[in-house]
Amino acid sequence: MSDLPILAVTLGDPVGVGPEITLKTLAEPESLQMARGVAVGDAIVLERLVRHLGLHLEVNPIATVADARFTTGVIDILNLGVVREDLPWGEVNPTAGAAAVGAIEVATRLALAGEVDAVVTSPISKEAIWAAGGSQHLGQTELLGELTGSTRYNTMFWVSGLKIFFATRHLSLREAIDRVTRENIEYAIREAYTALEVFGTEKPRLAVAALNPHGGEGGRFGDEEIVVIAPAVAAARAAGLDVVGPLPADSVFHQGIQGQFDGVLALYHDQGHIASKTYDFEGTVSVTVGLPILRTSVDHGTEFDIAGTGRASHGTMVAAFKAAAALAPYARKLPSIYPPGR
């Protein structure tokens, strides 16, 4: 047990499904075999949930990771003390937003100090966080970037052995297309290839998705493949990287799932999200690359409509927990490859 990695699991928004999926995941015997998990948030939130759902679990509030018991039937939680009363389930609340930010901050500090091997995050409500006035970031990834002093970070999806990267993320489709430049694609290829190597892939094989239907049909459906993407791929190949593309987006992800590639570079947010979530919604795990710490996350929202009902599926959290445990051996390399402030 003492050889297993320690994972800090944030509760996310306290009135969303984050506490429920965290509780269910940390209570599973399978989880205890993979890693030692400690929740980060407010004990009152989990205590209410245990009573509400009639679960036979003990919530153990702790002040430091060293106080954790890591015992079956016991949920250790680093107690923040932000939430001091029961909050209405499924409603945007500034106190809940402040608690969500506080959990991320504490978990990040623990990871930077080496007290935990990875951070696993539950979903947050951006509206609640903005209402709390604690952060104006678009999401947890941006907040983690600020907390670690990092500016060059990205998302890696891990689904059925395939790793999916994104040349652009939270942008309108129009702006994302405008960002498909040779310089940006060359950069995205290098970052994706590095991440594949960092997380244990020897001699990675990376494919780059096309932007236009059928890969542009030789310029008839758009010339970005000819003018931008193919030259970027050629430059990467000239530098010794095993990269192919642009390949039509309607087939390249399937080819990756079948094992032809270790990674696929999607050019915009939905191009990669739709492919991975359609194939395996609960099995898709988000890993933030480019940070000096290891962070995995579920890839769904707070699901306010079912918060507190006991109906939330924790399959996504189990997948994120399992991924963090599997990638934890590589976490110690991250500060040297992605130093804080890079």
mmCIF file of C-alpha atoms in Angstrom, residues 54-248:
data_model
loop_
_atom_site.group_PDB
_atom_site.id
_atom_site.type_symbol
_atom_site.label_atom_id
_atom_site.label_comp_id
_atom_site.label_asym_id
_atom_site.label_seq_id
_atom_site.Cartn_x
_atom_site.Cartn_y
_atom_site.Cartn_z
ATOM 1 C CA GLY A 54 -27.402 6.326 3.171
ATOM 2 C CA LEU A 55 -23.858 5.143 2.538
ATOM 3 C CA HIS A 56 -21.863 3.172 5.096
ATOM 4 C CA LEU A 57 -18.748 5.281 4.881
ATOM 5 C CA GLU A 58 -16.709 7.277 7.376
ATOM 6 C CA VAL A 59 -15.556 10.756 6.388
ATOM 7 C CA ASN A 60 -12.178 11.498 7.979
ATOM 8 C CA PRO A 61 -11.303 15.242 7.982
ATOM 9 C CA ILE A 62 -7.537 15.755 8.003
ATOM 10 C CA ALA A 63 -5.162 18.706 8.069
ATOM 11 C CA THR A 64 -2.219 17.138 6.219
ATOM 12 C CA VAL A 65 -1.683 14.250 3.808
ATOM 13 C CA ALA A 66 0.357 12.525 6.523
ATOM 14 C CA ASP A 67 -2.830 12.249 8.610
ATOM 15 C CA ALA A 68 -4.644 10.157 5.990
ATOM 16 C CA ARG A 69 -5.574 6.598 6.940
ATOM 17 C CA PHE A 70 -6.099 5.195 3.419
ATOM 18 C CA THR A 71 -8.412 2.510 4.753
ATOM 19 C CA THR A 72 -11.357 0.722 3.170
ATOM 20 C CA GLY A 73 -14.619 2.399 4.104
ATOM 21 C CA VAL A 74 -12.887 5.627 5.143
ATOM 22 C CA ILE A 75 -12.771 8.727 2.935
ATOM 23 C CA ASP A 76 -9.857 10.959 3.917
ATOM 24 C CA ILE A 77 -10.465 14.616 3.047
ATOM 25 C CA LEU A 78 -8.180 17.594 3.412
ATOM 26 C CA ASN A 79 -10.751 19.862 5.011
ATOM 27 C CA LEU A 80 -10.706 23.462 3.727
ATOM 28 C CA GLY A 81 -13.487 24.877 5.898
ATOM 29 C CA VAL A 82 -14.849 27.133 3.150
ATOM 30 C CA VAL A 83 -18.364 25.646 3.187
ATOM 31 C CA ARG A 84 -19.881 25.973 6.660
ATOM 32 C CA GLU A 85 -23.514 25.104 5.994
ATOM 33 C CA ASP A 86 -25.558 22.961 3.653
ATOM 34 C CA LEU A 87 -25.867 24.638 0.253
ATOM 35 C CA PRO A 88 -28.756 23.990 -2.159
ATOM 36 C CA TRP A 89 -27.912 21.263 -4.659
ATOM 37 C CA GLY A 90 -27.623 22.222 -8.306
ATOM 38 C CA GLU A 91 -27.616 25.999 -7.964
ATOM 39 C CA VAL A 92 -24.896 28.464 -8.889
ATOM 40 C CA ASN A 93 -23.467 29.676 -5.594
ATOM 41 C CA PRO A 94 -20.474 31.962 -4.955
ATOM 42 C CA THR A 95 -19.528 30.038 -1.802
ATOM 43 C CA ALA A 96 -19.419 26.853 -3.857
ATOM 44 C CA GLY A 97 -17.297 28.662 -6.432
ATOM 45 C CA ALA A 98 -14.844 29.800 -3.765
ATOM 46 C CA ALA A 99 -14.641 26.245 -2.414
ATOM 47 C CA ALA A 100 -13.925 24.850 -5.872
ATOM 48 C CA VAL A 101 -11.066 27.321 -6.402
ATOM 49 C CA GLY A 102 -9.701 26.637 -2.918
ATOM 50 C CA ALA A 103 -9.558 22.903 -3.584
ATOM 51 C CA ILE A 104 -7.640 23.421 -6.820
ATOM 52 C CA GLU A 105 -5.190 25.756 -5.095
ATOM 53 C CA VAL A 106 -4.504 23.349 -2.228
ATOM 54 C CA ALA A 107 -4.151 20.292 -4.479
ATOM 55 C CA THR A 108 -1.764 22.169 -6.770
ATOM 56 C CA ARG A 109 0.425 23.279 -3.877
ATOM 57 C CA LEU A 110 0.601 19.702 -2.623
ATOM 58 C CA ALA A 111 1.649 18.459 -6.060
ATOM 59 C CA LEU A 112 4.284 21.181 -6.474
ATOM 60 C CA ALA A 113 5.675 20.281 -3.039
ATOM 61 C CA GLY A 114 5.779 16.590 -3.932
ATOM 62 C CA GLU A 115 3.334 15.606 -1.170
ATOM 63 C CA VAL A 116 1.034 14.026 -3.750
ATOM 64 C CA ASP A 117 1.940 12.444 -7.072
ATOM 65 C CA ALA A 118 -0.955 13.814 -9.103
ATOM 66 C CA VAL A 119 -4.089 15.917 -9.006
ATOM 67 C CA VAL A 120 -7.427 14.529 -10.206
ATOM 68 C CA THR A 121 -10.089 17.196 -10.679
ATOM 69 C CA SER A 122 -13.868 17.068 -10.539
ATOM 70 C CA PRO A 123 -16.056 19.400 -12.618
ATOM 71 C CA ILE A 124 -16.497 23.036 -11.649
ATOM 72 C CA SER A 125 -19.031 25.722 -12.437
ATOM 73 C CA LYS A 126 -17.270 28.600 -14.164
ATOM 74 C CA GLU A 127 -20.278 30.809 -13.415
ATOM 75 C CA ALA A 128 -19.998 30.063 -9.696
ATOM 76 C CA ILE A 129 -16.262 30.772 -9.684
ATOM 77 C CA TRP A 130 -16.786 34.063 -11.477
ATOM 78 C CA ALA A 131 -19.559 34.931 -8.996
ATOM 79 C CA ALA A 132 -17.116 34.285 -6.160
ATOM 80 C CA GLY A 133 -14.681 36.759 -7.706
ATOM 81 C CA GLY A 134 -11.795 34.356 -7.180
ATOM 82 C CA SER A 135 -10.865 33.803 -10.806
ATOM 83 C CA GLN A 136 -11.814 35.065 -14.234
ATOM 84 C CA HIS A 137 -10.229 32.122 -16.031
ATOM 85 C CA LEU A 138 -12.119 30.117 -18.634
ATOM 86 C CA GLY A 139 -11.531 26.861 -16.788
ATOM 87 C CA GLN A 140 -9.450 24.769 -14.422
ATOM 88 C CA THR A 141 -6.629 24.318 -16.917
ATOM 89 C CA GLU A 142 -6.051 28.058 -17.127
ATOM 90 C CA LEU A 143 -6.201 28.332 -13.331
ATOM 91 C CA LEU A 144 -3.653 25.522 -12.987
ATOM 92 C CA GLY A 145 -1.451 27.336 -15.460
ATOM 93 C CA GLU A 146 -1.528 30.458 -13.302
ATOM 94 C CA LEU A 147 -0.894 28.531 -10.086
ATOM 95 C CA THR A 148 2.151 26.779 -11.560
ATOM 96 C CA GLY A 149 3.433 29.817 -13.439
ATOM 97 C CA SER A 150 2.946 28.032 -16.755
ATOM 98 C CA THR A 151 1.749 29.581 -20.003
ATOM 99 C CA ARG A 152 2.432 26.817 -22.531
ATOM 100 C CA TYR A 153 0.015 24.061 -21.601
ATOM 101 C CA ASN A 154 -2.503 22.010 -23.522
ATOM 102 C CA THR A 155 -5.031 19.206 -23.249
ATOM 103 C CA MET A 156 -4.372 15.566 -24.019
ATOM 104 C CA PHE A 157 -7.310 13.179 -24.191
ATOM 105 C CA TRP A 158 -6.595 9.547 -23.411
ATOM 106 C CA VAL A 159 -9.156 7.085 -24.722
ATOM 107 C CA SER A 160 -8.664 3.376 -25.381
ATOM 108 C CA GLY A 161 -4.890 3.779 -25.551
ATOM 109 C CA LEU A 162 -5.012 6.670 -28.043
ATOM 110 C CA LYS A 163 -3.834 10.127 -27.042
ATOM 111 C CA ILE A 164 -5.555 13.083 -28.722
ATOM 112 C CA PHE A 165 -4.039 16.572 -28.738
ATOM 113 C CA PHE A 166 -5.470 19.945 -29.711
ATOM 114 C CA ALA A 167 -3.848 22.664 -31.808
ATOM 115 C CA THR A 168 -6.491 25.106 -30.523
ATOM 116 C CA ARG A 169 -8.857 24.859 -27.557
ATOM 117 C CA HIS A 170 -11.383 27.322 -26.160
ATOM 118 C CA LEU A 171 -11.945 29.498 -29.209
ATOM 119 C CA SER A 172 -14.817 30.110 -31.571
ATOM 120 C CA LEU A 173 -14.615 27.948 -34.659
ATOM 121 C CA ARG A 174 -13.934 31.019 -36.760
ATOM 122 C CA GLU A 175 -11.005 32.065 -34.573
ATOM 123 C CA ALA A 176 -9.716 28.491 -34.352
ATOM 124 C CA ILE A 177 -9.531 28.276 -38.149
ATOM 125 C CA ASP A 178 -7.649 31.572 -38.220
ATOM 126 C CA ARG A 179 -5.105 30.062 -35.802
ATOM 127 C CA VAL A 180 -4.334 27.203 -38.187
ATOM 128 C CA THR A 181 -1.023 28.655 -39.325
ATOM 129 C CA ARG A 182 2.169 26.836 -40.206
ATOM 130 C CA GLU A 183 3.934 28.228 -37.121
ATOM 131 C CA ASN A 184 1.130 27.165 -34.774
ATOM 132 C CA ILE A 185 0.809 23.688 -36.266
ATOM 133 C CA GLU A 186 4.571 23.106 -36.124
ATOM 134 C CA TYR A 187 4.500 24.125 -32.458
ATOM 135 C CA ALA A 188 1.502 21.896 -31.700
ATOM 136 C CA ILE A 189 3.193 18.923 -33.376
ATOM 137 C CA ARG A 190 6.350 19.379 -31.292
ATOM 138 C CA GLU A 191 4.377 19.692 -28.054
ATOM 139 C CA ALA A 192 2.243 16.636 -28.818
ATOM 140 C CA TYR A 193 5.272 14.558 -29.753
ATOM 141 C CA THR A 194 7.085 15.601 -26.592
ATOM 142 C CA ALA A 195 4.070 14.655 -24.463
ATOM 143 C CA LEU A 196 3.917 11.213 -26.050
ATOM 144 C CA GLU A 197 7.581 10.681 -25.165
ATOM 145 C CA VAL A 198 7.167 12.113 -21.656
ATOM 146 C CA PHE A 199 4.344 9.711 -20.864
ATOM 147 C CA GLY A 200 6.186 6.601 -21.906
ATOM 148 C CA THR A 201 5.697 6.095 -25.655
ATOM 149 C CA GLU A 202 8.904 4.992 -27.322
ATOM 150 C CA LYS A 203 9.273 6.144 -30.920
ATOM 151 C CA PRO A 204 5.815 7.774 -31.070
ATOM 152 C CA ARG A 205 3.705 7.761 -34.203
ATOM 153 C CA LEU A 206 1.674 10.956 -34.523
ATOM 154 C CA ALA A 207 -1.005 11.765 -37.092
ATOM 155 C CA VAL A 208 -2.274 15.268 -37.868
ATOM 156 C CA ALA A 209 -5.946 15.669 -38.752
ATOM 157 C CA ALA A 210 -7.005 17.649 -41.794
ATOM 158 C CA LEU A 211 -9.128 20.769 -41.418
ATOM 159 C CA ASN A 212 -11.419 20.459 -44.423
ATOM 160 C CA PRO A 213 -13.726 17.637 -45.597
ATOM 161 C CA HIS A 214 -11.866 14.776 -47.291
ATOM 162 C CA GLY A 215 -8.603 16.491 -46.462
ATOM 163 C CA GLY A 216 -9.459 19.373 -48.801
ATOM 164 C CA GLU A 217 -9.728 17.234 -51.963
ATOM 165 C CA GLY A 218 -6.550 18.657 -53.427
ATOM 166 C CA GLY A 219 -7.597 22.237 -52.727
ATOM 167 C CA ARG A 220 -11.161 22.026 -53.995
ATOM 168 C CA PHE A 221 -12.589 22.241 -50.449
ATOM 169 C CA GLY A 222 -9.963 24.587 -49.040
ATOM 170 C CA ASP A 223 -6.208 24.921 -49.308
ATOM 171 C CA GLU A 224 -5.125 24.867 -45.650
ATOM 172 C CA GLU A 225 -3.920 21.289 -46.034
ATOM 173 C CA ILE A 226 -1.660 22.272 -48.941
ATOM 174 C CA VAL A 227 -0.476 25.677 -47.767
ATOM 175 C CA VAL A 228 -0.227 25.172 -44.002
ATOM 176 C CA ILE A 229 -0.596 21.666 -42.597
ATOM 177 C CA ALA A 230 1.427 19.565 -45.050
ATOM 178 C CA PRO A 231 4.459 21.912 -44.854
ATOM 179 C CA ALA A 232 4.288 21.814 -41.040
ATOM 180 C CA VAL A 233 4.240 18.012 -41.113
ATOM 181 C CA ALA A 234 7.121 17.964 -43.594
ATOM 182 C CA ALA A 235 9.171 20.201 -41.300
ATOM 183 C CA ALA A 236 8.520 17.864 -38.358
ATOM 184 C CA ARG A 237 9.536 14.844 -40.426
ATOM 185 C CA ALA A 238 12.692 16.619 -41.507
ATOM 186 C CA ALA A 239 13.475 17.097 -37.819
ATOM 187 C CA GLY A 240 13.230 13.336 -37.311
ATOM 188 C CA LEU A 241 9.709 13.042 -35.911
ATOM 189 C CA ASP A 242 7.454 10.197 -37.062
ATOM 190 C CA VAL A 243 4.502 12.341 -38.108
ATOM 191 C CA VAL A 244 2.007 11.860 -40.936
ATOM 192 C CA GLY A 245 -0.807 13.994 -42.299
ATOM 193 C CA PRO A 246 -2.933 15.812 -42.915
ATOM 194 C CA LEU A 247 -5.338 12.857 -42.823
ATOM 195 C CA PRO A 248 -9.121 13.229 -43.223
#
